[in-house]
Tab-separated table of C-alpha atoms in Angstrom:
chain	number	residue	atom	x	y	z
R	1	MET	CA	0.000	0.000	0.000
R	2	GLU	CA	1.248	3.490	-0.852
R	3	LEU	CA	-0.329	6.481	0.790
R	4	ARG	CA	-0.989	9.239	-1.731
R	5	SER	CA	-2.581	11.960	0.398
R	6	VAL	CA	-2.571	13.342	3.894
R	7	GLU	CA	-6.261	12.461	4.064
R	8	GLU	CA	-5.491	8.762	3.419
R	9	LEU	CA	-2.780	8.867	6.078
R	10	MET	CA	-5.091	10.567	8.575
R	11	ASP	CA	-7.722	7.878	7.940
R	12	LEU	CA	-5.144	5.168	8.597
R	13	LEU	CA	-3.938	6.873	11.766
R	14	TYR	CA	-7.539	7.169	12.979
R	15	ALA	CA	-7.970	3.457	12.232
R	16	CYS	CA	-5.168	2.751	14.727
R	17	ARG	CA	-7.487	3.865	17.527
R	18	GLY	CA	-8.237	0.878	19.724
R	19	SER	CA	-5.658	-1.326	17.957
R	20	ARG	CA	-2.906	-2.809	20.047
R	21	ASP	CA	0.591	-3.726	18.998
R	22	ALA	CA	1.403	-7.405	18.710
R	23	PRO	CA	2.242	-9.405	21.814
R	24	GLY	CA	5.899	-10.193	22.163
R	25	LEU	CA	7.168	-7.004	20.557
R	26	ARG	CA	7.662	-5.265	23.874
R	27	SER	CA	6.704	-5.986	27.422
R	28	THR	CA	3.854	-3.463	27.302
R	29	ARG	CA	1.071	-3.587	24.710
R	30	VAL	CA	-0.152	-0.128	23.799
R	31	ASP	CA	-2.983	1.474	21.877
R	32	LEU	CA	-1.311	2.319	18.556
R	33	HIS	CA	-3.218	5.581	18.105
R	34	GLN	CA	-2.304	6.949	21.520
R	35	HIS	CA	1.250	5.634	21.194
R	36	ALA	CA	1.704	7.455	17.862
R	37	LEU	CA	0.494	10.730	19.376
R	38	GLN	CA	2.705	10.364	22.438
R	39	THR	CA	5.806	9.476	20.423
R	40	ALA	CA	5.316	12.475	18.127
R	41	ALA	CA	4.668	14.797	21.081
R	42	LEU	CA	7.827	13.631	22.842
R	43	LEU	CA	9.843	14.301	19.687
R	44	ARG	CA	8.252	17.732	19.345
R	45	ARG	CA	9.556	18.551	22.834
R	46	VAL	CA	13.164	17.561	22.131
R	47	ARG	CA	13.352	18.663	18.480
R	48	PRO	CA	10.696	21.346	17.888
R	49	ALA	CA	12.074	22.368	14.484
R	50	ASP	CA	12.483	18.843	13.063
R	51	LYS	CA	9.054	18.199	11.565
R	52	GLU	CA	10.177	15.109	9.641
R	53	LEU	CA	11.408	13.426	12.828
R	54	GLN	CA	8.133	14.270	14.583
R	55	VAL	CA	6.124	12.877	11.666
R	56	ALA	CA	8.226	9.703	11.687
R	57	GLY	CA	7.237	9.308	15.343
R	58	LEU	CA	3.598	9.788	14.423
R	59	VAL	CA	3.497	7.275	11.564
R	60	HIS	CA	5.896	4.599	12.803
R	61	ALA	CA	3.044	2.662	14.409
R	62	ILE	CA	0.912	2.048	11.291
R	63	GLY	CA	2.738	-1.150	10.306
R	64	PRO	CA	0.530	-3.564	12.276
R	65	LEU	CA	-2.552	-2.289	10.437
R	66	LEU	CA	-0.885	-2.600	7.043
R	67	HIS	CA	0.565	-6.061	7.586
R	68	PRO	CA	-1.171	-7.772	10.518
R	69	GLY	CA	0.435	-10.824	12.004
R	70	ASP	CA	3.973	-10.519	10.640
R	71	MET	CA	5.826	-8.520	13.290
R	72	THR	CA	9.074	-8.637	11.324
R	73	ARG	CA	7.566	-6.640	8.449
R	74	HIS	CA	5.751	-3.866	10.354
R	75	SER	CA	8.500	-1.250	10.040
R	76	ASP	CA	9.155	-2.059	6.385
R	77	CYS	CA	5.454	-1.888	5.498
R	78	ALA	CA	4.998	1.436	7.260
R	79	ALA	CA	8.151	2.872	5.640
R	80	ASP	CA	7.108	1.755	2.157
R	81	ALA	CA	3.606	3.162	2.617
R	82	VAL	CA	4.720	6.647	3.664
R	83	ARG	CA	7.686	7.101	1.297
R	84	PRO	CA	5.733	8.545	-1.682
R	85	LEU	CA	3.922	11.012	0.552
R	86	LEU	CA	6.412	11.956	3.257
R	87	GLY	CA	9.755	11.381	1.582
R	88	GLU	CA	12.860	9.306	1.918
R	89	ARG	CA	14.032	10.603	5.306
R	90	VAL	CA	10.753	9.851	7.088
R	91	SER	CA	10.650	6.447	5.398
R	92	ARG	CA	14.224	5.642	6.473
R	93	LEU	CA	13.562	6.707	10.065
R	94	VAL	CA	10.433	4.548	10.253
R	95	ARG	CA	12.203	1.560	8.680
R	96	GLU	CA	15.280	1.695	10.908
R	97	HIS	CA	13.932	2.951	14.238
R	98	CYS	CA	13.920	-0.542	15.757
R	99	ARG	CA	17.606	-0.969	14.918
R	100	ALA	CA	18.611	2.401	16.398
R	101	ARG	CA	20.779	0.848	19.094
R	102	ASP	CA	23.045	-0.607	16.409
R	103	LEU	CA	23.497	2.668	14.514
R	104	ALA	CA	25.307	5.868	15.374
R	105	ASP	CA	22.481	8.075	14.132
R	106	ASP	CA	21.189	10.659	16.607
R	107	ASP	CA	17.828	10.992	14.822
R	108	LEU	CA	17.203	7.254	15.023
R	109	LEU	CA	18.251	7.169	18.656
R	110	ARG	CA	15.832	10.018	19.474
R	111	LEU	CA	13.014	8.225	17.642
R	112	HIS	CA	13.791	4.947	19.387
R	113	GLN	CA	13.886	6.654	22.805
R	114	ALA	CA	10.582	8.431	22.161
R	115	ASP	CA	9.071	5.140	20.960
R	116	GLU	CA	10.102	3.429	24.186
R	117	GLU	CA	9.102	6.337	26.421
R	118	GLY	CA	5.763	6.646	24.616
R	119	ARG	CA	4.896	3.126	25.735
R	120	SER	CA	4.939	4.048	29.399
R	121	ALA	CA	4.254	7.785	29.403
R	122	GLU	CA	0.920	8.896	30.783
R	123	PHE	CA	0.185	12.367	29.466
R	124	ASP	CA	-2.283	14.102	27.225
R	125	ALA	CA	-0.637	14.122	23.807
R	126	GLY	CA	-3.448	16.026	22.134
R	127	VAL	CA	-5.505	14.832	19.206
R	128	LEU	CA	-4.577	13.633	15.755
R	129	GLU	CA	-6.140	16.641	14.052
R	130	ASP	CA	-3.423	18.781	15.704
R	131	TRP	CA	-0.912	17.047	13.394
R	132	ARG	CA	-2.709	17.650	10.076
R	133	ALA	CA	-0.824	20.888	9.301
R	134	VAL	CA	2.534	19.284	10.084
R	135	LEU	CA	1.716	16.297	7.866
R	136	GLU	CA	0.663	18.645	5.060
R	137	LEU	CA	3.881	20.647	5.442
R	138	VAL	CA	6.115	17.571	5.266
R	139	ALA	CA	4.091	16.124	2.383
R	140	SER	CA	4.306	19.365	0.420
R	141	ARG	CA	8.094	19.419	0.841
R	142	ASN	CA	8.538	15.829	-0.262
R	143	SER	CA	5.852	15.050	-2.788
R	144	PRO	CA	6.396	16.104	-6.384
R	145	LEU	CA	2.690	15.674	-7.049
R	146	GLY	CA	1.495	17.980	-4.298
R	147	ALA	CA	-0.187	15.103	-2.495
R	148	ALA	CA	-0.822	17.179	0.615
R	149	ASN	CA	-4.373	17.909	-0.572
């Protein structure tokens, strides 16, 4: 699946509401929708100017909806789905965030830390609609077809 518009991505992110990540991935199962919001909000706090990193935190959790059952493919599926819309950097961050410990990449380490912290954090991370403008901004920068609409 390739996402072609921010509206399609928003629909998919809304569909994460009530979905839980697969057992065995981590010790704590989380609501994917809330986890995406919390991860993005944590990244916004530490890197307020890096919209692509924040968006990677928001969309990294869509893999289980795109490819249910195969935990090994979740990151790859999510990365492939967002690449046409959000660009190569967001795609790479989503694909590699689980391997961040093995890489000397500060962006990946920040994403990995926010992913882990977002599993246990208990705070109001806002609502998905708050992220629409950021998604449209990143999409407009990275999509030659103007897929932000």
